[in-house]
Amino acid sequence: MPQPPQLKKPAKKTIEFNRDVRPAISKCFTCHGHDPKAIMAGLKLDTRAGATAKLKDGKRAIVPYHPEQSEMIARIFAKNPDDLMPPPDSNKSLSADEKQILKTWIAEGAEYKEHWAFVKPVRPTPPEVKQKSWPRNTIDRFILAKLEDEGLRPAPEASKETLLRRVTLDLTGLPPTLDEQREFLADKSPGAYEKVVDRLLASPRYGERMAADWMDCARYADSNGYQADYERYQWRWRDWVIDAFNKDMP
């Protein structure tokens, strides 16, 4: 099926599909997504080919580079509840920011991308920087390039005491002990900091600290409350997650 004409792509895109667009457009997938039995109006929005295809009424949900011609934009901004998408009775809605993201995305060409989990990572080329003596590794060059773009300068290097406190809290959730601080300050070797990181990664506290984020996302609790707090077994999953981090499971 012929596709609508496409204009020249803009110089720089501001919208990234997986980061900005997918969370919004996925709200439409219940009726316009992967399940062929649930497709409404013959419209599929989970693929670019489906989203840009001509529908029975001759319209197209998405006309790349032309939000003003895209039926999806007309529908998500509709004032009439009978035309509004997602329908009010779907219990789904798009925020004002999400609507603007979709409009800008179409104006920039409506590029689709695979879910990030299925995209093979590609090592980027490190950017050029002005302050060439500052970076100590490749990651530093990316950080410095962004600082230079914003007209900023790197902060002075933190003291050894501060570095130790930061990395210990980051990796274990606990502050360093006085003995650990004395040992680090006394170590004048070039790899002193790396040895601290290795020690912290080998600590059982590391798994506990990393698992805490998983516990929070899963709304984990050892207790079910007061009156209804009967025998509980979910601690086995908690301990499994902690152990997985400490064993460095992939």
Short mmCIF file of C-alpha atoms in Angstrom, two decimals:
data_model
loop_
_atom_site.label_atom_id
_atom_site.label_comp_id
_atom_site.label_asym_id
_atom_site.label_seq_id
_atom_site.Cartn_x
_atom_site.Cartn_y
_atom_site.Cartn_z
CA MET A 1 0.00 0.00 0.00
CA PRO A 2 1.52 3.38 -0.96
CA GLN A 3 2.55 5.58 1.92
CA PRO A 4 1.94 9.34 2.18
CA PRO A 5 4.76 11.57 0.96
CA GLN A 6 7.40 12.36 3.56
CA LEU A 7 9.12 15.68 3.93
CA LYS A 8 12.75 16.18 4.82
CA LYS A 9 13.52 15.11 8.36
CA PRO A 10 14.18 17.88 10.90
CA ALA A 11 17.80 18.47 11.85
CA LYS A 12 17.44 17.32 15.45
CA LYS A 13 14.73 15.26 17.08
CA THR A 14 13.53 16.05 20.57
CA ILE A 15 11.29 13.01 21.07
CA GLU A 16 12.62 9.49 21.65
CA PHE A 17 10.15 6.69 20.94
CA ASN A 18 10.90 4.24 23.74
CA ARG A 19 11.40 6.93 26.35
CA ASP A 20 8.64 9.40 25.45
CA VAL A 21 6.15 7.90 23.01
CA ARG A 22 5.73 4.25 23.97
CA PRO A 23 4.33 4.97 27.48
CA ALA A 24 1.64 7.18 25.90
CA ILE A 25 0.73 5.26 22.74
CA SER A 26 0.66 1.93 24.57
CA LYS A 27 -2.55 3.12 26.24
CA CYS A 28 -4.16 2.63 22.82
CA PHE A 29 -2.88 -0.92 22.29
CA THR A 30 -5.85 -2.60 24.02
CA CYS A 31 -7.99 -1.76 20.97
CA HIS A 32 -5.30 -0.94 18.42
CA GLY A 33 -2.41 -3.24 19.30
CA HIS A 34 -1.09 -6.77 19.08
CA ASP A 35 -4.28 -8.82 19.56
CA PRO A 36 -5.96 -9.31 16.15
CA LYS A 37 -9.24 -10.26 17.86
CA ALA A 38 -9.40 -6.91 19.68
CA ILE A 39 -8.58 -4.58 16.78
CA MET A 40 -11.11 -1.76 16.49
CA ALA A 41 -11.81 0.16 13.25
CA GLY A 42 -9.12 -1.88 11.49
CA LEU A 43 -6.43 0.32 13.07
CA LYS A 44 -3.15 -0.99 14.45
CA LEU A 45 -0.95 1.52 16.26
CA ASP A 46 1.71 -0.92 17.47
CA THR A 47 3.54 -0.79 14.13
CA ARG A 48 4.39 2.10 11.84
CA ALA A 49 2.94 0.31 8.82
CA GLY A 50 -0.37 -0.16 10.60
CA ALA A 51 -0.47 3.36 12.01
CA THR A 52 0.22 5.01 8.64
CA ALA A 53 -2.04 2.76 6.55
CA LYS A 54 -5.12 4.23 4.87
CA LEU A 55 -8.31 3.30 6.73
CA LYS A 56 -11.72 2.52 5.26
CA ASP A 57 -12.78 6.16 5.45
CA GLY A 58 -9.67 7.22 3.56
CA LYS A 59 -7.99 8.81 6.58
CA ARG A 60 -4.70 7.85 8.19
CA ALA A 61 -4.15 7.73 11.94
CA ILE A 62 -0.59 8.99 11.46
CA VAL A 63 0.75 11.00 8.56
CA PRO A 64 4.49 11.36 9.27
CA TYR A 65 5.62 15.00 9.52
CA HIS A 66 1.96 16.13 9.33
CA PRO A 67 0.17 16.10 12.69
CA GLU A 68 -2.48 18.42 11.23
CA GLN A 69 -3.42 15.64 8.77
CA SER A 70 -3.20 12.81 11.32
CA GLU A 71 -6.53 11.47 12.54
CA MET A 72 -4.96 10.31 15.81
CA ILE A 73 -4.09 13.89 16.72
CA ALA A 74 -7.60 15.05 15.86
CA ARG A 75 -9.05 12.34 18.08
CA ILE A 76 -6.82 12.75 21.13
CA PHE A 77 -7.48 16.53 21.14
CA ALA A 78 -11.21 16.16 20.38
CA LYS A 79 -13.66 18.11 22.55
CA ASN A 80 -16.63 15.88 21.69
CA PRO A 81 -16.63 12.80 23.99
CA ASP A 82 -17.94 10.69 21.07
CA ASP A 83 -14.79 11.47 19.08
CA LEU A 84 -12.26 11.52 21.90
CA MET A 85 -9.58 8.83 22.07
CA PRO A 86 -9.02 6.95 24.27
CA PRO A 87 -12.80 6.76 24.85
CA PRO A 88 -13.89 8.17 28.23
CA ASP A 89 -15.41 4.80 29.22
CA SER A 90 -12.07 3.03 28.72
CA ASN A 91 -10.77 4.46 32.03
CA LYS A 92 -7.64 5.49 30.15
CA SER A 93 -6.61 9.01 29.31
CA LEU A 94 -3.69 10.96 27.94
CA SER A 95 -2.23 13.87 29.86
CA ALA A 96 -1.67 17.22 28.18
CA ASP A 97 2.07 16.47 28.07
CA GLU A 98 1.49 13.05 26.46
CA LYS A 99 -0.74 14.59 23.79
CA GLN A 100 1.92 17.17 22.97
CA ILE A 101 4.59 14.45 22.85
CA LEU A 102 2.57 12.49 20.28
CA LYS A 103 1.98 15.63 18.22
CA THR A 104 5.67 16.55 18.24
CA TRP A 105 6.67 12.94 17.51
CA ILE A 106 4.52 12.89 14.36
CA ALA A 107 5.88 16.29 13.32
CA GLU A 108 9.38 14.80 13.60
CA GLY A 109 8.51 11.83 11.41
CA ALA A 110 6.75 9.35 13.72
CA GLU A 111 9.75 7.04 13.95
CA TYR A 112 9.01 3.70 15.60
CA LYS A 113 11.62 1.66 17.44
CA GLU A 114 11.69 -1.84 18.87
CA HIS A 115 11.27 -2.17 22.60
CA TRP A 116 14.63 -1.30 24.13
CA ALA A 117 14.95 -4.81 25.61
CA PHE A 118 15.22 -6.24 22.07
CA VAL A 119 17.61 -3.65 20.67
CA LYS A 120 21.23 -4.76 20.54
CA PRO A 121 23.40 -2.22 22.36
CA VAL A 122 25.81 -0.29 20.18
CA ARG A 123 28.89 1.25 21.72
CA PRO A 124 28.76 4.98 20.94
CA THR A 125 31.75 7.01 19.83
CA PRO A 126 33.06 9.10 22.76
CA PRO A 127 32.53 12.81 22.13
CA GLU A 128 35.33 15.31 21.72
CA VAL A 129 35.91 17.60 24.70
CA LYS A 130 37.83 20.81 25.23
CA GLN A 131 39.26 20.05 28.67
CA LYS A 132 41.14 16.94 27.52
CA SER A 133 43.11 16.49 30.75
CA TRP A 134 40.00 16.05 32.93
CA PRO A 135 38.55 12.70 31.79
CA ARG A 136 40.04 9.60 33.42
CA ASN A 137 37.91 7.16 31.45
CA THR A 138 35.53 7.09 28.50
CA ILE A 139 32.43 7.76 30.59
CA ASP A 140 34.03 10.98 31.84
CA ARG A 141 34.14 12.26 28.27
CA PHE A 142 30.37 11.95 27.92
CA ILE A 143 29.84 13.74 31.23
CA LEU A 144 32.29 16.51 30.37
CA ALA A 145 30.82 16.98 26.89
CA LYS A 146 27.39 17.61 28.41
CA LEU A 147 28.83 20.02 30.97
CA GLU A 148 30.64 21.92 28.24
CA ASP A 149 27.45 22.08 26.14
CA GLU A 150 25.71 23.71 29.10
CA GLY A 151 28.58 26.10 29.76
CA LEU A 152 29.46 24.41 33.06
CA ARG A 153 32.71 23.26 34.60
CA PRO A 154 33.34 20.05 36.55
CA ALA A 155 33.19 20.35 40.32
CA PRO A 156 36.47 19.97 42.25
CA GLU A 157 37.36 16.41 43.17
CA ALA A 158 35.90 15.35 46.50
CA SER A 159 38.10 14.46 49.46
CA LYS A 160 38.91 10.81 50.20
CA GLU A 161 36.62 10.91 53.22
CA THR A 162 33.71 12.11 51.05
CA LEU A 163 34.41 9.59 48.29
CA LEU A 164 34.45 6.73 50.78
CA ARG A 165 31.20 7.86 52.40
CA ARG A 166 29.45 8.27 49.05
CA VAL A 167 30.41 4.89 47.60
CA THR A 168 29.74 3.03 50.87
CA LEU A 169 26.26 4.53 51.17
CA ASP A 170 25.57 3.88 47.47
CA LEU A 171 26.55 0.22 47.55
CA THR A 172 25.53 -0.86 51.06
CA GLY A 173 23.15 1.79 52.38
CA LEU A 174 25.39 2.19 55.41
CA PRO A 175 28.11 4.72 56.26
CA PRO A 176 31.72 3.51 56.51
CA THR A 177 33.04 2.50 59.89
CA LEU A 178 35.89 4.39 61.53
CA ASP A 179 38.24 1.47 60.86
CA GLU A 180 37.28 1.43 57.18
CA GLN A 181 37.88 5.17 56.98
CA ARG A 182 41.31 4.91 58.64
CA GLU A 183 42.31 2.06 56.34
CA PHE A 184 41.29 3.95 53.20
CA LEU A 185 43.03 7.16 54.25
CA ALA A 186 46.20 5.24 55.00
CA ASP A 187 46.19 3.47 51.61
CA LYS A 188 48.24 5.65 49.25
CA SER A 189 48.29 3.12 46.39
CA PRO A 190 46.86 4.13 42.97
CA GLY A 191 44.15 1.47 43.23
CA ALA A 192 42.96 2.32 46.75
CA TYR A 193 39.49 3.39 45.64
CA GLU A 194 39.05 0.34 43.38
CA LYS A 195 39.90 -1.92 46.32
CA VAL A 196 37.18 -0.25 48.38
CA VAL A 197 34.63 -0.81 45.60
CA ASP A 198 35.62 -4.50 45.32
CA ARG A 199 35.27 -4.91 49.09
CA LEU A 200 31.83 -3.32 49.09
CA LEU A 201 30.61 -5.42 46.16
CA ALA A 202 31.71 -8.54 48.03
CA SER A 203 29.80 -7.53 51.16
CA PRO A 204 26.45 -9.22 51.97
CA ARG A 205 25.15 -5.69 52.60
CA TYR A 206 25.50 -5.01 48.86
CA GLY A 207 22.75 -7.46 47.95
CA GLU A 208 20.51 -6.06 50.67
CA ARG A 209 20.98 -2.52 49.39
CA MET A 210 20.34 -3.43 45.74
CA ALA A 211 17.33 -5.61 46.59
CA ALA A 212 15.69 -2.74 48.47
CA ASP A 213 14.71 -1.04 45.19
CA TRP A 214 13.11 -4.26 43.95
CA MET A 215 11.25 -4.61 47.22
CA ASP A 216 9.90 -1.08 46.95
CA CYS A 217 8.74 -1.56 43.34
CA ALA A 218 6.96 -4.79 44.32
CA ARG A 219 5.42 -3.09 47.40
CA TYR A 220 7.06 -5.77 49.52
CA ALA A 221 6.48 -6.02 53.25
CA ASP A 222 7.44 -8.69 55.78
CA SER A 223 4.15 -8.03 57.55
CA ASN A 224 0.57 -7.92 56.27
CA GLY A 225 -0.51 -5.57 59.00
CA TYR A 226 -1.75 -6.07 62.53
CA GLN A 227 -4.92 -8.16 62.96
CA ALA A 228 -4.45 -10.11 59.68
CA ASP A 229 -0.76 -10.83 60.11
CA TYR A 230 -0.82 -14.62 59.86
CA GLU A 231 2.00 -16.95 58.84
CA ARG A 232 4.00 -15.37 56.05
CA TYR A 233 6.33 -16.88 53.45
CA GLN A 234 7.27 -13.97 51.15
CA TRP A 235 10.58 -13.52 52.96
CA ARG A 236 11.83 -16.42 50.84
CA TRP A 237 11.51 -14.26 47.71
CA ARG A 238 13.16 -11.34 49.49
CA ASP A 239 16.14 -13.52 50.46
CA TRP A 240 16.30 -14.97 46.93
CA VAL A 241 16.60 -11.47 45.40
CA ILE A 242 19.30 -10.49 47.93
CA ASP A 243 21.19 -13.71 47.22
CA ALA A 244 20.86 -13.16 43.44
CA PHE A 245 22.62 -9.81 43.70
CA ASN A 246 25.33 -11.15 45.96
CA LYS A 247 25.95 -14.05 43.54
CA ASP A 248 26.08 -11.55 40.64
CA MET A 249 23.40 -13.41 38.72
CA PRO A 250 22.74 -12.05 35.20
#
